[in-house]
Amino acid sequence: MPPARSTIVRGIEQVRERRKGMELRIQQLSKHFKDKKAVDEVSFTLTAGVWGLLGANGAGKTTLMRMIADLTAPTSGAVFYDGIEIRKMGETYRNLFGYLPQDFGYSRDFTVKDYLEYMAALKDVPIKETAGRIERLLELLTLSEVRGEKIAKLSGGMRRRVGIAQAMLNEPKVLVMDEPTAGLDPGERVRFRNLISEFSHDRIVLISTHIVSDVEYIASRNAIMKAGRIVDIGTTQELVRQIEGKVWEGAVSVEDLTEYEKRLRVVSRRDEGHGLVFIRYLSEKPELPKSATVPPRLEDLYLWLFPQTVLEKEGN
Ligand SMILES: Nc1ncnc2c1ncn2[C@@H]1O[C@H](COP(=O)(O)OP(=O)(O)OP(=O)(O)O)[C@@H](O)[C@H]1O
Ligand SMILES: [Mg+2]
């Protein structure tokens, strides 16, 4: 017999309640290394869903994440999980938290499966559930075939996926991943996005990346970090509003392309054949005879805010 309607309604309400209650509040968080302000008075509140953390090299993303992971003590400020300071939660926080470090240190002599079993034990995953969870993650991250291989022998992308698996083993309420897609091929990237979208329903997931399209598809909110500060925060739509009317597309001849690339802030180019190249560029006003404005994307904003960046694209 199907469950009564009242039972379903109660179930939905419970999920809503759980989502509503969960938050990670970052309050005036700073980290100084001598006179370097790696993270400078950062305040924002993460709620359930996927959050992208975007910023150029050295912006302070890893330092911020390490404080959220309670691996580095802040110089000042604090992080609160549902109102309780994480530094005071100790083990309780670690059991509901998952972390993929940027420089994921793994035990090279372990096989993939032994390593995950070891990590499951460290994270207090119930013994009865360990084997099932490992199998499921191996499958979702296409690692089943290499489960018996030593980690040292795996490719970089595979090791990264082992790192993702260990971060998710304890089904954390808060999952923080520092550049999880670095080194993944396009197929694995898509699988990763699907995995995270499904996983994030009643959890907080924070992902840093240089590949803007990774978060454009799955993040409900993005925080943009520059020189230790969060300079902007919001949905992709909210964020790109500031460059509305500043993103253009137009055609140039192949011969003129180099000259235009020197002069304009080109986001992308597309060879149209017949000696023509379509370029997408950022500017306050049109710079080519037949330019038209196009709807801005997160990638455009990123280049607008970080002009020195050469965009890393999917599949590179
Ligand atoms: N242990 C440390 N000692 C001294 N300076 C540090 C330390 N860790 C980070 N920094 C400095 O703090 C700043 C922020 O570094 P961080 O690694 O957080 O940036 P990031 O945004 O993660 O960069 P990337 O995109 O390259 O990973 C940098 O200027 C860095 O040199
Ligand atoms: Mg980093």
XYZ file of C-alpha atoms and ligand atoms in Angstrom:
348
model
C 0.000 0.000 0.000
C 1.402 3.457 -0.837
C 2.128 5.720 2.149
C -0.694 7.996 3.256
C -0.608 11.533 1.898
C -0.127 12.907 5.391
C 3.046 10.774 5.756
C 4.439 12.142 2.490
C 3.638 15.714 3.482
C 5.321 15.201 6.852
C 8.384 13.768 5.085
C 8.630 16.791 2.798
C 8.281 19.117 5.762
C 11.071 17.304 7.580
C 13.424 17.705 4.599
C 12.524 21.422 4.376
C 13.151 21.798 8.104
C 16.580 20.142 7.803
C 17.587 22.349 4.898
C 16.341 25.464 6.566
C 18.211 24.795 9.764
C 21.585 24.021 8.293
C 24.039 26.843 7.849
C 27.727 27.523 7.988
C 28.382 31.081 9.039
C 31.755 32.599 8.331
C 32.254 35.627 10.507
C 34.948 38.230 9.932
C 37.444 35.515 9.209
C 41.053 36.560 8.663
C 44.348 34.762 8.227
C 47.603 36.644 8.146
C 50.994 35.176 7.256
C 53.392 37.773 8.680
C 52.189 40.958 6.955
C 50.368 39.089 4.168
C 46.577 39.122 4.574
C 45.759 35.847 2.812
C 42.154 36.066 4.024
C 40.925 39.483 5.055
C 37.766 39.879 7.155
C 35.597 37.477 5.160
C 31.934 37.148 6.195
C 29.220 35.151 4.487
C 26.763 32.379 5.269
C 26.555 29.108 3.385
C 23.237 27.271 3.259
C 22.311 23.935 1.645
C 23.258 23.637 -2.013
C 26.366 23.922 -4.153
C 28.530 27.023 -3.802
C 31.318 27.958 -6.174
C 34.395 29.763 -4.874
C 36.090 31.574 -7.719
C 39.293 33.542 -7.709
C 42.696 33.850 -9.365
C 45.874 32.176 -8.081
C 46.735 33.511 -4.653
C 43.258 34.961 -3.987
C 43.046 33.066 -0.676
C 40.657 30.227 -1.568
C 42.748 27.410 -0.097
C 43.492 29.375 3.073
C 39.770 30.104 3.535
C 38.871 26.462 2.954
C 41.509 25.235 5.387
C 39.986 27.402 8.097
C 36.509 26.054 7.265
C 38.037 22.564 7.525
C 39.430 23.490 10.939
C 42.952 22.654 9.763
C 44.293 26.177 10.222
C 43.492 28.507 13.088
C 42.178 31.902 11.981
C 44.135 35.008 12.972
C 40.753 36.447 13.913
C 37.087 35.676 13.347
C 35.333 32.312 13.476
C 33.223 29.742 11.628
C 29.902 28.557 13.083
C 27.959 25.425 12.134
C 24.318 25.910 13.077
C 25.366 28.543 15.575
C 28.177 26.594 17.252
C 31.795 27.566 16.706
C 33.464 24.719 14.792
C 36.677 24.908 16.825
C 34.600 23.971 19.863
C 32.851 21.053 18.100
C 36.024 18.989 17.533
C 35.194 15.397 16.608
C 31.500 16.163 16.063
C 32.398 18.616 13.313
C 34.943 16.289 11.725
C 32.326 13.549 11.493
C 29.896 15.721 9.591
C 32.574 17.317 7.426
C 34.302 16.155 4.234
C 37.362 17.775 2.670
C 39.357 17.359 -0.488
C 42.643 19.276 -0.140
C 44.144 20.968 -3.189
C 47.322 18.932 -2.714
C 45.594 15.721 -1.754
C 48.159 13.710 0.210
C 47.445 10.020 -0.185
C 49.151 6.898 0.974
C 50.782 5.725 -2.199
C 51.381 2.176 -1.036
C 47.727 1.500 -0.312
C 45.451 0.001 -2.930
C 42.429 2.166 -3.725
C 40.067 -0.096 -1.790
C 42.346 -0.507 1.244
C 42.849 3.235 1.384
C 39.113 3.937 1.322
C 38.513 1.312 4.026
C 41.206 2.906 6.143
C 39.681 6.375 5.654
C 36.200 5.040 6.462
C 37.523 3.692 9.766
C 39.184 7.027 10.585
C 35.940 8.825 9.868
C 33.870 6.510 12.057
C 31.752 5.226 9.160
C 29.635 2.373 10.611
C 31.291 -0.951 9.729
C 28.056 -2.366 8.329
C 27.830 0.467 5.826
C 31.480 0.732 4.821
C 31.610 -1.873 2.027
C 28.392 -0.648 0.401
C 29.421 2.991 0.431
C 32.862 2.235 -0.999
C 31.379 0.145 -3.814
C 28.898 2.865 -4.672
C 31.533 5.612 -4.761
C 33.937 3.452 -6.779
C 31.205 2.972 -9.310
C 30.044 6.587 -9.417
C 33.609 7.805 -9.840
C 34.492 5.090 -12.398
C 37.151 3.592 -10.178
C 35.747 0.065 -9.912
C 38.293 -1.386 -12.298
C 41.265 0.034 -10.442
C 40.082 -0.819 -6.917
C 42.962 -3.304 -6.487
C 45.659 -1.019 -7.916
C 48.184 0.802 -5.776
C 47.386 4.510 -5.623
C 50.962 5.303 -6.679
C 50.307 3.661 -10.047
C 47.179 5.618 -10.912
C 46.951 8.557 -13.294
C 46.585 12.062 -11.826
C 42.878 12.229 -12.708
C 42.221 8.870 -11.057
C 44.013 9.924 -7.873
C 41.905 13.067 -7.823
C 38.801 10.878 -7.968
C 40.094 8.736 -5.107
C 40.416 12.013 -3.195
C 36.826 12.921 -4.023
C 35.658 9.469 -2.882
C 37.399 9.776 0.504
C 35.892 13.239 1.044
C 32.387 11.845 0.474
C 32.749 8.576 2.407
C 31.136 9.795 5.617
C 28.258 11.376 3.653
C 29.189 14.754 5.117
C 26.705 17.545 5.816
C 29.405 20.002 4.799
C 31.609 19.048 1.863
C 34.491 21.323 0.886
C 36.527 20.509 -2.197
C 39.553 22.489 -3.310
C 39.783 22.207 -7.087
C 38.120 18.818 -7.400
C 38.061 18.871 -11.194
C 41.738 19.714 -11.744
C 43.089 17.049 -14.065
C 39.747 15.384 -14.820
C 38.883 14.671 -18.452
C 35.639 16.116 -19.886
C 33.651 12.901 -19.379
C 34.691 12.629 -15.732
C 33.905 16.292 -15.240
C 30.328 15.753 -16.350
C 30.016 12.703 -14.099
C 31.420 14.702 -11.193
C 28.865 17.480 -11.720
C 26.006 15.001 -11.732
C 27.321 13.298 -8.635
C 27.563 16.602 -6.755
C 24.165 17.892 -7.897
C 22.535 14.741 -6.591
C 24.557 14.749 -3.382
C 23.909 18.384 -2.477
C 20.161 18.284 -1.830
C 20.309 18.730 1.908
C 24.002 19.451 2.287
C 26.377 22.357 1.974
C 28.925 21.870 -0.805
C 31.683 24.413 -1.448
C 33.878 23.978 -4.510
C 36.822 26.089 -5.618
C 37.840 25.980 -9.238
C 39.500 27.911 -12.013
C 37.251 26.297 -14.578
C 34.254 28.553 -14.472
C 31.958 26.228 -16.409
C 32.344 23.608 -13.668
C 30.428 25.740 -11.215
C 28.273 27.575 -13.751
C 26.288 24.390 -14.277
C 25.908 23.159 -10.732
C 26.437 25.970 -8.245
C 23.355 27.750 -7.009
C 25.549 30.552 -5.659
C 29.063 31.757 -6.305
C 31.428 33.725 -4.132
C 34.170 35.627 -5.913
C 37.399 36.120 -4.046
C 40.073 38.673 -4.807
C 43.140 39.506 -2.699
C 41.756 37.841 0.437
C 38.286 39.364 0.243
C 34.941 38.204 -1.062
C 34.199 40.893 -3.631
C 30.892 39.540 -4.875
C 28.400 36.852 -4.040
C 25.179 35.647 -5.627
C 23.546 33.461 -8.246
C 25.174 33.450 -11.673
C 22.325 35.619 -12.977
C 22.799 38.175 -10.215
C 26.558 38.272 -10.656
C 26.639 38.717 -14.408
C 24.155 41.597 -14.309
C 27.034 44.046 -13.755
C 28.482 43.298 -17.205
C 25.177 43.308 -19.079
C 25.740 45.204 -22.352
C 29.516 44.828 -22.097
C 29.904 41.463 -23.802
C 30.078 41.615 -27.584
C 30.447 39.291 -30.502
C 31.630 40.262 -33.932
C 33.552 38.942 -36.920
C 37.098 39.836 -37.904
C 39.251 38.590 -40.739
C 41.903 36.020 -39.889
C 44.640 38.498 -40.868
C 43.403 41.109 -38.369
C 42.854 38.670 -35.521
C 46.234 39.095 -33.815
C 45.891 42.860 -33.849
C 42.403 42.727 -32.293
C 43.523 40.200 -29.702
C 46.214 42.601 -28.574
C 43.786 45.494 -28.326
C 40.607 43.859 -26.985
C 39.754 41.676 -24.030
C 38.864 38.582 -26.003
C 37.009 35.843 -24.090
C 36.800 33.351 -26.919
C 37.156 32.955 -30.667
C 35.454 30.694 -33.142
C 36.738 30.064 -36.652
C 33.841 30.428 -39.082
C 35.780 29.414 -42.213
C 36.078 31.662 -45.309
C 38.807 33.634 -43.554
C 36.461 34.898 -40.812
C 36.745 34.523 -37.071
C 33.984 35.345 -34.596
C 35.337 36.871 -31.416
C 33.619 37.405 -28.085
C 35.073 40.364 -26.244
C 34.501 42.615 -23.264
C 34.151 46.329 -23.697
C 32.113 49.331 -22.591
C 31.311 50.036 -26.265
C 31.461 48.166 -29.587
C 34.951 47.944 -31.035
C 34.138 46.198 -34.319
C 31.872 47.462 -37.121
C 29.224 44.788 -36.797
C 29.310 43.873 -33.104
C 26.226 42.886 -31.190
C 25.875 42.464 -27.440
C 25.220 38.954 -26.157
C 23.932 37.696 -22.781
C 26.856 37.582 -20.331
C 28.077 34.341 -18.816
C 30.008 33.703 -15.629
C 33.151 33.182 -17.674
C 32.840 36.731 -19.060
C 32.518 38.144 -15.552
C 35.544 36.189 -14.399
C 37.649 37.686 -17.166
C 36.205 41.136 -16.453
C 37.260 40.887 -12.814
C 40.551 39.086 -13.455
C 41.855 40.586 -16.702
C 45.249 38.885 -16.469
C 43.723 35.433 -16.480
C 44.011 33.097 -19.399
C 40.802 31.120 -19.066
C 41.187 27.453 -18.356
C 38.624 25.619 -20.381
C 36.924 22.323 -19.987
C 38.970 19.616 -21.576
C 42.272 21.494 -21.344
N 51.636 28.835 4.808
C 51.755 30.007 4.207
N 52.748 30.865 4.538
C 52.866 32.064 3.947
N 52.045 32.521 2.994
C 51.038 31.729 2.596
C 50.834 30.425 3.178
N 49.758 29.864 2.601
C 49.312 30.766 1.702
N 50.067 31.873 1.697
C 49.846 33.058 0.863
O 48.496 33.472 1.005
C 47.946 33.867 -0.251
C 46.715 33.052 -0.560
O 47.101 31.712 -0.858
P 46.071 30.559 -1.174
O 46.828 29.309 -1.369
O 45.019 30.572 -0.144
O 45.434 31.066 -2.573
P 44.502 30.289 -3.599
O 43.394 31.213 -3.931
O 44.145 28.964 -3.082
O 45.441 30.155 -4.875
P 45.496 28.981 -6.006
O 44.400 29.321 -6.977
O 46.836 29.162 -6.619
O 45.318 27.668 -5.336
C 49.062 33.736 -1.266
O 49.674 34.999 -1.429
C 50.029 32.764 -0.610
O 51.337 32.992 -1.030
Mg 44.388 27.079 -3.741
